[in-house]
XYZ file of N, CA and C in Angstrom:
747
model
N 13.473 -2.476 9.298
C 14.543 -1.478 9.161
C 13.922 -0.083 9.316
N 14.575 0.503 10.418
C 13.616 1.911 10.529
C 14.145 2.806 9.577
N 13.022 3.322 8.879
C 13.506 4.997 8.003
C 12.793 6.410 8.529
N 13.125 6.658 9.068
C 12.829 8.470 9.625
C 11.749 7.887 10.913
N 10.485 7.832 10.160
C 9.590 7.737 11.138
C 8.617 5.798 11.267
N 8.924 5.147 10.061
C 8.335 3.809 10.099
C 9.162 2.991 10.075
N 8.834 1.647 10.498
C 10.006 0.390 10.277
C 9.565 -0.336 8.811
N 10.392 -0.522 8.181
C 9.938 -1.435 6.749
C 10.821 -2.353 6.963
N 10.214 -3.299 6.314
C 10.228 -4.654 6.135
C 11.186 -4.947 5.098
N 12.513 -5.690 5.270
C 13.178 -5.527 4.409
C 13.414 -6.873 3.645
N 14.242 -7.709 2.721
C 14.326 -8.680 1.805
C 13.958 -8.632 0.540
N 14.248 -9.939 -0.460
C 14.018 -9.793 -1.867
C 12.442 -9.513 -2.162
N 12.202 -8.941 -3.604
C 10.750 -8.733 -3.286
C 9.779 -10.070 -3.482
N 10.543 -11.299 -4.004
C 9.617 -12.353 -3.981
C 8.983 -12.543 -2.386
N 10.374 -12.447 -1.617
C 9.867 -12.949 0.086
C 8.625 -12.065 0.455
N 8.433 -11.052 -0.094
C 7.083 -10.177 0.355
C 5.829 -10.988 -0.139
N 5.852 -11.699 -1.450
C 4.849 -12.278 -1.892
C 4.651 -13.710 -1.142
N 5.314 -14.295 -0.978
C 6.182 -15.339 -0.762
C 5.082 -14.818 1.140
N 5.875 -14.028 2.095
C 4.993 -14.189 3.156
C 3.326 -13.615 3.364
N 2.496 -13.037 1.868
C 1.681 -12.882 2.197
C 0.510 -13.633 1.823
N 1.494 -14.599 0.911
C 0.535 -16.026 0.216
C 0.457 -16.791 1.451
N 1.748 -16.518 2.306
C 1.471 -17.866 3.571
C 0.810 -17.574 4.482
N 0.366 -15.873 5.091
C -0.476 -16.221 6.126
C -1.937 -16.267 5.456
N -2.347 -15.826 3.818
C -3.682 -16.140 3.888
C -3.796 -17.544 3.439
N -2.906 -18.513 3.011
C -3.493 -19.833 3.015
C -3.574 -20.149 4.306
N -2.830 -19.706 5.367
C -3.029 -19.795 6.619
C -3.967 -19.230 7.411
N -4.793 -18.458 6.600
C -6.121 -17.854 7.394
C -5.539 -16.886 8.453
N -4.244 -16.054 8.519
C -3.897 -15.555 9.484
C -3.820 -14.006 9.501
N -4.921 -13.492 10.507
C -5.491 -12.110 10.490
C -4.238 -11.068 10.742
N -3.890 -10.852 9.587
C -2.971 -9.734 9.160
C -2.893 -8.726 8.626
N -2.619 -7.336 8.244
C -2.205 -6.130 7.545
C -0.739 -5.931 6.870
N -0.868 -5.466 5.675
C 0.267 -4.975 5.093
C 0.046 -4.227 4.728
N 1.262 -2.862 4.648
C 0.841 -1.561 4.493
C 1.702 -1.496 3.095
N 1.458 -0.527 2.226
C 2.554 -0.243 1.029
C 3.011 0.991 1.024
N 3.940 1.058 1.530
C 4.689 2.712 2.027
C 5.583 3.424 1.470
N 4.946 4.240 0.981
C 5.692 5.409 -0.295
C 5.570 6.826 0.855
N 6.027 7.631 0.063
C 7.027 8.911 0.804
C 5.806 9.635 1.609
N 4.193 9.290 0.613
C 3.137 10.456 1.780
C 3.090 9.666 2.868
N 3.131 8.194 3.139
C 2.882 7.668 4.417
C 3.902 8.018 5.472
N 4.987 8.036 4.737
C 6.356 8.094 5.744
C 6.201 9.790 6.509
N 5.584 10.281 5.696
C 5.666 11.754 6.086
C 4.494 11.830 7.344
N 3.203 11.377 6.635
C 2.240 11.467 7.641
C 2.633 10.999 8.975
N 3.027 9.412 8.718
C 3.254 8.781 10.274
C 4.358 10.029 10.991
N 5.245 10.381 10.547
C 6.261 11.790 11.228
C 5.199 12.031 11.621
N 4.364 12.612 10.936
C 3.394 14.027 11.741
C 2.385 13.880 12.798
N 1.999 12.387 12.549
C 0.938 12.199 13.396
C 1.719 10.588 14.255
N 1.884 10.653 15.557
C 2.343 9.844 16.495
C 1.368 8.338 16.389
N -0.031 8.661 15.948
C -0.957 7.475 16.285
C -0.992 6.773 14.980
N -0.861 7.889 13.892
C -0.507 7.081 12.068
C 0.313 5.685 12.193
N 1.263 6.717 12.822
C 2.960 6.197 13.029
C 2.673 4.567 13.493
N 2.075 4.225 14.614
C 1.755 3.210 15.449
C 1.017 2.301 14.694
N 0.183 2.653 14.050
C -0.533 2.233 13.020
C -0.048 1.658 11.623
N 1.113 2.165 11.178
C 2.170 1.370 10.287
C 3.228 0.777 10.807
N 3.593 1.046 12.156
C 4.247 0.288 12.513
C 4.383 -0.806 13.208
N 2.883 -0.817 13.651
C 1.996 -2.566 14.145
C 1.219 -3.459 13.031
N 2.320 -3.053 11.341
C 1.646 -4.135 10.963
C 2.692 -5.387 10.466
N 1.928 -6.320 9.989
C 2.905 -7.853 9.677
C 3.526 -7.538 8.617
N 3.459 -6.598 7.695
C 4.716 -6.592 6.800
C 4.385 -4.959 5.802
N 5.495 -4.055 5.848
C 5.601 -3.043 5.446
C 6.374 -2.709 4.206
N 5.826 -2.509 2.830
C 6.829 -2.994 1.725
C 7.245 -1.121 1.534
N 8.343 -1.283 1.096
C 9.044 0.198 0.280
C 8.690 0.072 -0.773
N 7.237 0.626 -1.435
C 6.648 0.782 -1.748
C 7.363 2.186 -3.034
N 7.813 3.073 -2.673
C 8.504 4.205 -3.415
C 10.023 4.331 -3.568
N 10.452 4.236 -4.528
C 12.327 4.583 -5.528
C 12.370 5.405 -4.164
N 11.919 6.335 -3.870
C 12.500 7.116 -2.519
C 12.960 6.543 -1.507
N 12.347 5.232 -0.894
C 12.194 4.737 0.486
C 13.556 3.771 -0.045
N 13.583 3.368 -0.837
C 14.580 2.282 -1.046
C 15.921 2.792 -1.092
N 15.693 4.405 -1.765
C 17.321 5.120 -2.208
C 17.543 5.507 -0.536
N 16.518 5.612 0.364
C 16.390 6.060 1.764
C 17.414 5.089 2.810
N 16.651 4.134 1.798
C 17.054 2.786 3.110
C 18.892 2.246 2.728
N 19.251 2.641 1.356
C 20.730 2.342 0.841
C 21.754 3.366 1.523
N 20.759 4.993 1.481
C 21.845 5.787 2.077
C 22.220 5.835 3.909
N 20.982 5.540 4.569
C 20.860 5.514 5.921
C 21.244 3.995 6.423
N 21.102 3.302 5.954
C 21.712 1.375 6.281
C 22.355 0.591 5.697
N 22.879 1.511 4.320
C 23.729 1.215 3.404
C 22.786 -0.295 2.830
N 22.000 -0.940 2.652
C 21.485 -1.573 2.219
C 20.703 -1.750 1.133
N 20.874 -3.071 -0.025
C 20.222 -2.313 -1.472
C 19.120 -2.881 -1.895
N 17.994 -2.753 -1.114
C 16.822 -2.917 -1.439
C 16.015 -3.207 -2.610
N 15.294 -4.227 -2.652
C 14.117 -4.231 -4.095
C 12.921 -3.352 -3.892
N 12.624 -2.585 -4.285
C 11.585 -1.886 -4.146
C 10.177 -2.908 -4.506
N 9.175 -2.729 -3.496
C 8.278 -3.436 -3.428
C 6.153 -2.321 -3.762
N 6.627 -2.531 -5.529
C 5.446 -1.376 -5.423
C 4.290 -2.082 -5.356
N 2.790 -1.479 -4.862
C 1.604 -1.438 -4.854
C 1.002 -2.004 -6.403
N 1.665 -1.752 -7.171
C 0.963 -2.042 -9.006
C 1.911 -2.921 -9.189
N 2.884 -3.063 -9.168
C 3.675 -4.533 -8.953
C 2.680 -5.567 -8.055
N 2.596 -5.596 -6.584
C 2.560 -6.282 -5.510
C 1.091 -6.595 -6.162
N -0.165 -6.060 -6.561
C -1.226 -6.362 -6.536
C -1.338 -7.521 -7.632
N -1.243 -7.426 -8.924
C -0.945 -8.599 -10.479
C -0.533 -9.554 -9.590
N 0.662 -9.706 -8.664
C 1.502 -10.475 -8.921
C 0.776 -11.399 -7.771
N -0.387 -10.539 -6.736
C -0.850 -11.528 -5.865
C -2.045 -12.582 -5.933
N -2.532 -11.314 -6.919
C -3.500 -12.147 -8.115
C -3.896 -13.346 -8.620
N -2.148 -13.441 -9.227
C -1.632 -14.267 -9.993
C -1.805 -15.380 -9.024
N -0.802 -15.434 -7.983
C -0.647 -16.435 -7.144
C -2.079 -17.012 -6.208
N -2.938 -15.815 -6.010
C -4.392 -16.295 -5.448
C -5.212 -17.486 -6.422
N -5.412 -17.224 -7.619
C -5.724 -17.669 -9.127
C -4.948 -19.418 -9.003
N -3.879 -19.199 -9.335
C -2.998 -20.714 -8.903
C -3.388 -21.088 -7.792
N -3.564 -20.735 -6.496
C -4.008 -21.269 -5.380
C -5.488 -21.555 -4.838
N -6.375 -20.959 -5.742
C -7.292 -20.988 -5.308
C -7.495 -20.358 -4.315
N -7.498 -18.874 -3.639
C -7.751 -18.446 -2.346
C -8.703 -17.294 -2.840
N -9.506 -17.356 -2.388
C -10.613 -16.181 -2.415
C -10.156 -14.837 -2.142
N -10.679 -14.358 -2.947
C -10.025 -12.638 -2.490
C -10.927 -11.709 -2.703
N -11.299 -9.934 -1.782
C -12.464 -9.070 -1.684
C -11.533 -8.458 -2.025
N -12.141 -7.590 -2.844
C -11.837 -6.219 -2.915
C -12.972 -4.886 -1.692
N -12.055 -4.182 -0.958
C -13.216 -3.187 -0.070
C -12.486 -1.681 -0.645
N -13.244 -1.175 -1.000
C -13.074 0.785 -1.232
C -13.107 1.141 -2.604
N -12.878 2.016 -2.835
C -13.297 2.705 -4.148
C -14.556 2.818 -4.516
N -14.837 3.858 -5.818
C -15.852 3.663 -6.260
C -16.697 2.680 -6.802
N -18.228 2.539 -6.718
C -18.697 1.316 -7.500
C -18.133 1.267 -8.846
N -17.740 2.427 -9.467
C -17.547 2.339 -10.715
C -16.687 1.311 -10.843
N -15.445 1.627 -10.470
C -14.094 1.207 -10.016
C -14.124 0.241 -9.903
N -15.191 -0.729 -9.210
C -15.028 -2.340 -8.627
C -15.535 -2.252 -9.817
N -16.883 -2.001 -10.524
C -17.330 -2.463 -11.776
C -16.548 -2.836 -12.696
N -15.341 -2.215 -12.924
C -14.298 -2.095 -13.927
C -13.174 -3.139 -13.341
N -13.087 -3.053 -11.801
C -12.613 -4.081 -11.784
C -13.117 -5.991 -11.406
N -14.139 -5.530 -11.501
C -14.965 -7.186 -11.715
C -15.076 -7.259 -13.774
N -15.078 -6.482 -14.330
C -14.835 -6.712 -15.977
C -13.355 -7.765 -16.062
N -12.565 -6.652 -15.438
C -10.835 -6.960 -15.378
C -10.522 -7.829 -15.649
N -11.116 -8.489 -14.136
C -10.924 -9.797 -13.634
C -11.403 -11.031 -14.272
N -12.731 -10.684 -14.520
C -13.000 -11.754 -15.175
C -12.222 -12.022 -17.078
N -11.812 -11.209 -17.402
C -10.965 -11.560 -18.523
C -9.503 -11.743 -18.197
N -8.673 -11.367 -17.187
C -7.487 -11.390 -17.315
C -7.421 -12.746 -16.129
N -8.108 -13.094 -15.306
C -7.535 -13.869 -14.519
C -9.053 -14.169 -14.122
N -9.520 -15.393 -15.087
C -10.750 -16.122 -15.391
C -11.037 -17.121 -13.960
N -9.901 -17.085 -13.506
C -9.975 -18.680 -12.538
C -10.071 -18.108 -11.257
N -9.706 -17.019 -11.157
C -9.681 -16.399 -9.596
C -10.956 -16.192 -8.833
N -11.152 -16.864 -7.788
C -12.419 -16.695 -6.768
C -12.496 -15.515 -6.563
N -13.518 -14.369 -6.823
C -13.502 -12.987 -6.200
C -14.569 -13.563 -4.928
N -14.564 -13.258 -3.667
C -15.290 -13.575 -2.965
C -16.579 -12.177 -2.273
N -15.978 -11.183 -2.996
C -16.739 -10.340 -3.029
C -16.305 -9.309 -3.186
N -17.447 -7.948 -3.636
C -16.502 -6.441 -3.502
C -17.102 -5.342 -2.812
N -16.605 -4.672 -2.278
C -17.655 -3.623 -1.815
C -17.066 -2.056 -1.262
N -17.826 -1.033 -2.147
C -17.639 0.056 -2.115
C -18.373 1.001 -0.862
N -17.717 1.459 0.182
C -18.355 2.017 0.937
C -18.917 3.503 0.938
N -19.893 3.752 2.066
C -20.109 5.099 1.669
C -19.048 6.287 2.155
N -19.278 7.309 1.174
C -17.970 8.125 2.211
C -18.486 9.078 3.329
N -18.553 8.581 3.675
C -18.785 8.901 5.459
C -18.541 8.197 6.415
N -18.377 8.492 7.358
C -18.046 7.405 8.984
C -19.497 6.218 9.225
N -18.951 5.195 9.494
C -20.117 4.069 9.558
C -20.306 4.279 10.766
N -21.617 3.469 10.903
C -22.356 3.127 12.311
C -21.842 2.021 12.927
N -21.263 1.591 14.397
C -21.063 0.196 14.459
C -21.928 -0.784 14.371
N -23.070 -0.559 13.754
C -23.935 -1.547 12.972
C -23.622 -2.227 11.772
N -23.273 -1.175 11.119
C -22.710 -1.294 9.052
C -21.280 -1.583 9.789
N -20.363 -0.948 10.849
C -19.508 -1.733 10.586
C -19.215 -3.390 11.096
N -19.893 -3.922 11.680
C -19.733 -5.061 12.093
C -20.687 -5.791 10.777
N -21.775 -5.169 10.485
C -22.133 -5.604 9.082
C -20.948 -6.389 7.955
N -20.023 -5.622 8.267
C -19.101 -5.508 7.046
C -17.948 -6.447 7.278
N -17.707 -6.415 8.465
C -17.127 -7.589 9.095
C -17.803 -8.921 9.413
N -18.723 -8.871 9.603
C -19.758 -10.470 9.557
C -19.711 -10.897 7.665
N -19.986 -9.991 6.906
C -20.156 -10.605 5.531
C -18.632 -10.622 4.970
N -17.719 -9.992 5.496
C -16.344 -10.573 4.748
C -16.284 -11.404 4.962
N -15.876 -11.496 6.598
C -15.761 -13.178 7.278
C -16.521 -14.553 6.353
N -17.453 -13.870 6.356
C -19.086 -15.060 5.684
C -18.534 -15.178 4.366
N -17.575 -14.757 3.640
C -17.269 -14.587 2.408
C -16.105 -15.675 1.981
N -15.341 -15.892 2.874
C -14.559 -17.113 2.972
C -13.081 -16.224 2.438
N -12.883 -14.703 1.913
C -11.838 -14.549 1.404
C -10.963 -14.509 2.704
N -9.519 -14.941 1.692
C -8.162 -15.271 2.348
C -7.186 -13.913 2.534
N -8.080 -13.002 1.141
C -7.136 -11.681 0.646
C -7.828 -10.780 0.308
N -7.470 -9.833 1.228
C -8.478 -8.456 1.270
C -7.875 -7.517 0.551
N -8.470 -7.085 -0.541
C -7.350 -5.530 -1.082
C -8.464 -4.123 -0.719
N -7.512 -3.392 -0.138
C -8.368 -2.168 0.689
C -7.864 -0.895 -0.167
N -8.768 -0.687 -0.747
C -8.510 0.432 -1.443
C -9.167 1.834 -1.201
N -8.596 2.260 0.186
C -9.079 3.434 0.449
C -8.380 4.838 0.529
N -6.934 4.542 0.120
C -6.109 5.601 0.258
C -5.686 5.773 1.654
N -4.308 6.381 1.876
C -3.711 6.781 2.653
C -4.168 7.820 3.186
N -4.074 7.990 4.518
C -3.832 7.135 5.681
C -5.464 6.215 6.237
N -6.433 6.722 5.387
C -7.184 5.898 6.056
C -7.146 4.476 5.699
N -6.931 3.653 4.684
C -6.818 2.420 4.551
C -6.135 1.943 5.734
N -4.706 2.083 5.815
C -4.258 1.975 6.460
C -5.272 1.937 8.323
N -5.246 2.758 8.539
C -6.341 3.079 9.788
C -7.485 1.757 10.109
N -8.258 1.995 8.797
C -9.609 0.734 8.562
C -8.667 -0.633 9.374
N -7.596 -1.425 8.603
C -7.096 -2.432 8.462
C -6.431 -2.490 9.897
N -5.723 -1.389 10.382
C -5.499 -1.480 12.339
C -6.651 -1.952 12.870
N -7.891 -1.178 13.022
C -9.172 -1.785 13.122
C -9.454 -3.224 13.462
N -9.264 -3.418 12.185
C -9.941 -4.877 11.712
C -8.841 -5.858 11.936
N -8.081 -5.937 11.996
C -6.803 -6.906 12.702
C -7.771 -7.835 14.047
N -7.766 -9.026 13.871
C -8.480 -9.562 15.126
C -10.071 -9.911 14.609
N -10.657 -8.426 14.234
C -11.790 -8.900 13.354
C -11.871 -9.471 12.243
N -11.600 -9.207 11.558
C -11.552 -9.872 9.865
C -10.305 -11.434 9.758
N -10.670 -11.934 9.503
C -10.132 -13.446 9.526
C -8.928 -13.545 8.352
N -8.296 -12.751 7.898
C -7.938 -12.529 6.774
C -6.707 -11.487 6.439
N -5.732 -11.535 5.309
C -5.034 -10.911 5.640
C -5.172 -9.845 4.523
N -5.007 -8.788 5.051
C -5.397 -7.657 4.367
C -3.776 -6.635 3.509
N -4.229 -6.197 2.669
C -3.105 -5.454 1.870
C -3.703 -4.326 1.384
N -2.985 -3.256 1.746
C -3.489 -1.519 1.243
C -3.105 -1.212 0.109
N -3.761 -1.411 -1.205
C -3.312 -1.207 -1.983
C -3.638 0.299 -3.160
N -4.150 1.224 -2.313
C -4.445 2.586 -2.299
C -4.586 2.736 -4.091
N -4.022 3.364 -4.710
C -3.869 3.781 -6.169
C -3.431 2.762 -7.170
N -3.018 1.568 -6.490
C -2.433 0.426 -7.750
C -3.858 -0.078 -8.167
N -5.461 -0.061 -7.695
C -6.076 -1.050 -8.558
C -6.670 0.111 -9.774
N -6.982 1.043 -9.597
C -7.056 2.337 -11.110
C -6.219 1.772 -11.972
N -5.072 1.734 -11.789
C -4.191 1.807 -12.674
C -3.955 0.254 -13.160
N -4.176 -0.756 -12.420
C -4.367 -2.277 -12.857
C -5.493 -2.321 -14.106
N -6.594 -1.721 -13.455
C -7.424 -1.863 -14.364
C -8.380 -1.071 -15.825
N -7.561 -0.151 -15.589
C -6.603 0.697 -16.916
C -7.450 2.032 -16.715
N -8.197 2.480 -15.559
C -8.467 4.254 -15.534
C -8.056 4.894 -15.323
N -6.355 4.476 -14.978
C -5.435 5.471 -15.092
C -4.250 4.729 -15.473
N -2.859 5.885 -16.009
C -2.033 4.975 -16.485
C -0.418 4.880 -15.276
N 0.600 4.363 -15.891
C 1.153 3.993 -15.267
C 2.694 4.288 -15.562
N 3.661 5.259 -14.969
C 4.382 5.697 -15.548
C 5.233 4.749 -16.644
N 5.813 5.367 -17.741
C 6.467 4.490 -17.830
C 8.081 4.151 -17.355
N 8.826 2.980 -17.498
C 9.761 2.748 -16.853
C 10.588 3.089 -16.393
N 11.370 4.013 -17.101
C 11.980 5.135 -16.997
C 11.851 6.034 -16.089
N 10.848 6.316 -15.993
C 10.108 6.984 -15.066
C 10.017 6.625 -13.044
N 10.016 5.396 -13.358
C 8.990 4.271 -12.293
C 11.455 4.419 -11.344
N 12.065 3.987 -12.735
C 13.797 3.566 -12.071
C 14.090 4.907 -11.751
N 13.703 6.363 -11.918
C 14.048 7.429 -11.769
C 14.118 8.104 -10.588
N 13.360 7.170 -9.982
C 11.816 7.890 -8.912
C 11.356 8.819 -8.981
N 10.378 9.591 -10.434
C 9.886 10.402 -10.809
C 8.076 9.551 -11.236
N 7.941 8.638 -10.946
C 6.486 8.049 -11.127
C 5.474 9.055 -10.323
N 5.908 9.937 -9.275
C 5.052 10.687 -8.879
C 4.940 11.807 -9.774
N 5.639 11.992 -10.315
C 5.511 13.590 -11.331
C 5.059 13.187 -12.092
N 4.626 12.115 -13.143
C 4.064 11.346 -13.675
C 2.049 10.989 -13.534
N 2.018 10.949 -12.017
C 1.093 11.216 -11.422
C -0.052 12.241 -11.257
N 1.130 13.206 -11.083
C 1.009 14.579 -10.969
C 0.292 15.228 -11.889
N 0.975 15.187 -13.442
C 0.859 15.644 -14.503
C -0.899 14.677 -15.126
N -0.887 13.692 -14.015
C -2.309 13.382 -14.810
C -3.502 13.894 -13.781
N -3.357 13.947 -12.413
C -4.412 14.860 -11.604
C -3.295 16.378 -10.954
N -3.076 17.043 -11.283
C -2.672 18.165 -10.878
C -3.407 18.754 -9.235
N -4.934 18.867 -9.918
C -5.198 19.456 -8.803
C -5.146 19.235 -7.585
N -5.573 17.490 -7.601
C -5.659 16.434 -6.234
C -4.213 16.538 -5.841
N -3.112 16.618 -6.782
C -1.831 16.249 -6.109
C -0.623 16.638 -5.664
N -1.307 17.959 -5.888
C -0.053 19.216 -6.272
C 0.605 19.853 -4.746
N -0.785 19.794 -3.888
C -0.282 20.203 -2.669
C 0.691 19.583 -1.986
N -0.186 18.040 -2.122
C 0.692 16.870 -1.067
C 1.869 16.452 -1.882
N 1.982 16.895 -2.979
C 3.786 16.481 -3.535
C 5.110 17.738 -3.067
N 4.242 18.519 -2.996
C 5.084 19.778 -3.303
C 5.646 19.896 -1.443
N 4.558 19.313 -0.591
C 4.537 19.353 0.588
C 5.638 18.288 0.879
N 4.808 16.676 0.584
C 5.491 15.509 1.276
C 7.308 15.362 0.922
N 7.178 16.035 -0.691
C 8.674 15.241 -0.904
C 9.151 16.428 -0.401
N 8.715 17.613 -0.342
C 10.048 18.651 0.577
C 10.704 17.549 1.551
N 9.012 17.991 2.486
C 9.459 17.854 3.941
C 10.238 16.277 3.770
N 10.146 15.168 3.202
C 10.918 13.700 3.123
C 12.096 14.447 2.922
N 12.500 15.076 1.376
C 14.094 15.421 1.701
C 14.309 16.219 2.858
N 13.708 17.026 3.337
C 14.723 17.510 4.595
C 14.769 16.131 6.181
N 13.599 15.543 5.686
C 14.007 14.284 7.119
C 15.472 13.612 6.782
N 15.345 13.159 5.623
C 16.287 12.438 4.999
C 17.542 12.988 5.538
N 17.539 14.154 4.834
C 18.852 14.957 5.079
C 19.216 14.932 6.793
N 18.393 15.471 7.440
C 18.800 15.150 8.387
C 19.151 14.330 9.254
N 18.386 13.140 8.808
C 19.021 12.084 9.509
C 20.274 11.078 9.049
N 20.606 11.386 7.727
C 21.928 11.047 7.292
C 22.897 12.598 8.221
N 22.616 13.200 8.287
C 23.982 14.440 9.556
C 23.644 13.744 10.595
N 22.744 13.604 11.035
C 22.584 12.949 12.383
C 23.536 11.306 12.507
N 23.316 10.894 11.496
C 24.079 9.513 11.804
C 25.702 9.926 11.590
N 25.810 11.108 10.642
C 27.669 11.007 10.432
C 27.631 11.815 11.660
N 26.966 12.822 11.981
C 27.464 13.091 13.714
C 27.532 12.178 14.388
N 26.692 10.924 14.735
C 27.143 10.059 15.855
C 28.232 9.327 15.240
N 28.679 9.053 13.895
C 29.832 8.665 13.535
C 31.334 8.781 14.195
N 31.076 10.025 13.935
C 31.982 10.892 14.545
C 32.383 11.415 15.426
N 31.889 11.029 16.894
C 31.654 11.406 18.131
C 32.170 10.179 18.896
């Protein structure tokens, strides 16, 4: 279902879990993106982003925005499909299934905290490996490195935690290379594994979880909120006139 500038993937939110358990028991080299209002904005801005979320196997509405987006522009009433939802819950189902799963990005700290996590909350789950890269551009040495030892790793489920838009980017990449199906799960594993918190509910049904956000890194976030959700409401806006103009014509 297209919204402004990406196509998302629409249905109940089990079917999202539901198709990404089936292509990695299926070993089938895939991307899923989780798309909240900065992605939607970026892909607008940049034509090659755009291409890049919109060549992947499944795109969840990810943000209360994209969903109130997708009810007013297709009249359709969406489950919102978040990143800190989507990650527990795939977990869960990897754990029952037995499917190996990497974690790639973030800090070492970060995997540290989340290899503690894991091993107390979900004892049974194969981690098949984790790995924090450096921040800088790799060599195609380290990167085929990195692709020979995932592969070698046997995981089914990649969680890429590099933030928007580059996660996203990495995982276009690696489509074809990596044997595996991959999920961007940018800011949900912090907050899974408790170094940051998580709005509460109220908050999350409001679609105010970003101000929420906000109020806990200010500095990191102040630009790109104040920026992305403008410029989203004025796409929005305009493309609801744009559709009652062709209504009406």
């Amino acid at each position: 279902m297209q919204l402004i500038s990406i196509k998302i993937s629409s249905g109940p939110y089990q079917s999202f879990i539901d198709k990404l358990v089936y292509m990695a028991c299926n070993q089938i080299p895939a991307y899923c993106c989780v798309a909240n209002v900065h992605m939607l904005v970026e892909a607008y801005n940049n034509e090659a982003f755009a291409s890049v979320v919109n060549n992947a196997d499944l795109v969840t509405p990810d943000g209360m925005p994209l969903t109130w987006g997708l009810k007013l522009v297709h009249g359709i009433q969406q489950d919102r499909v978040a990143g800190m939802d989507l990650l527990p819950d795939l977990l869960t189902e990897a754990s029952k299934l037995q499917l190996p799963v990497y974690f790639y990005g973030g800090t070492q700290a970060m995997l540290d905290q989340t290899d503690a996590y894991i091993r107390k909350v979900y004892p049974s789950l194969q981690v098949a490996g984790m790995y924090s890269p450096p921040f800088r551009p790799l060599t195609a040495e380290e990167d085929q490195q990195i692709v020979d030892k995932i592969n070698a790793s046997g995981a089914r489920m990649i969680f890429v935690a590099l933030g928007c838009p580059k996660q996203e980017k990495w995982m276009a990449s690696m489509k074809g290379r990596i044997q595996a199906t991959m999920i961007g799960i940018g800011g949900a594993l912090p907050v899974m594994v408790g170094m940051q918190k998580r709005a509460p509910e109220w908050m999350q049904k409001a679609s105010l979880e970003w101000l929420y956000r906000l109020v806990q890194e200010p500095k990191r976030l102040f630009k790109r909120y104040a920026v992305t959700n403008t410029t989203y409401l004025w796409l929005l806006t305009k493309e609801l006139f744009t559709k009652k103009r062709l209504k009406t014509t």
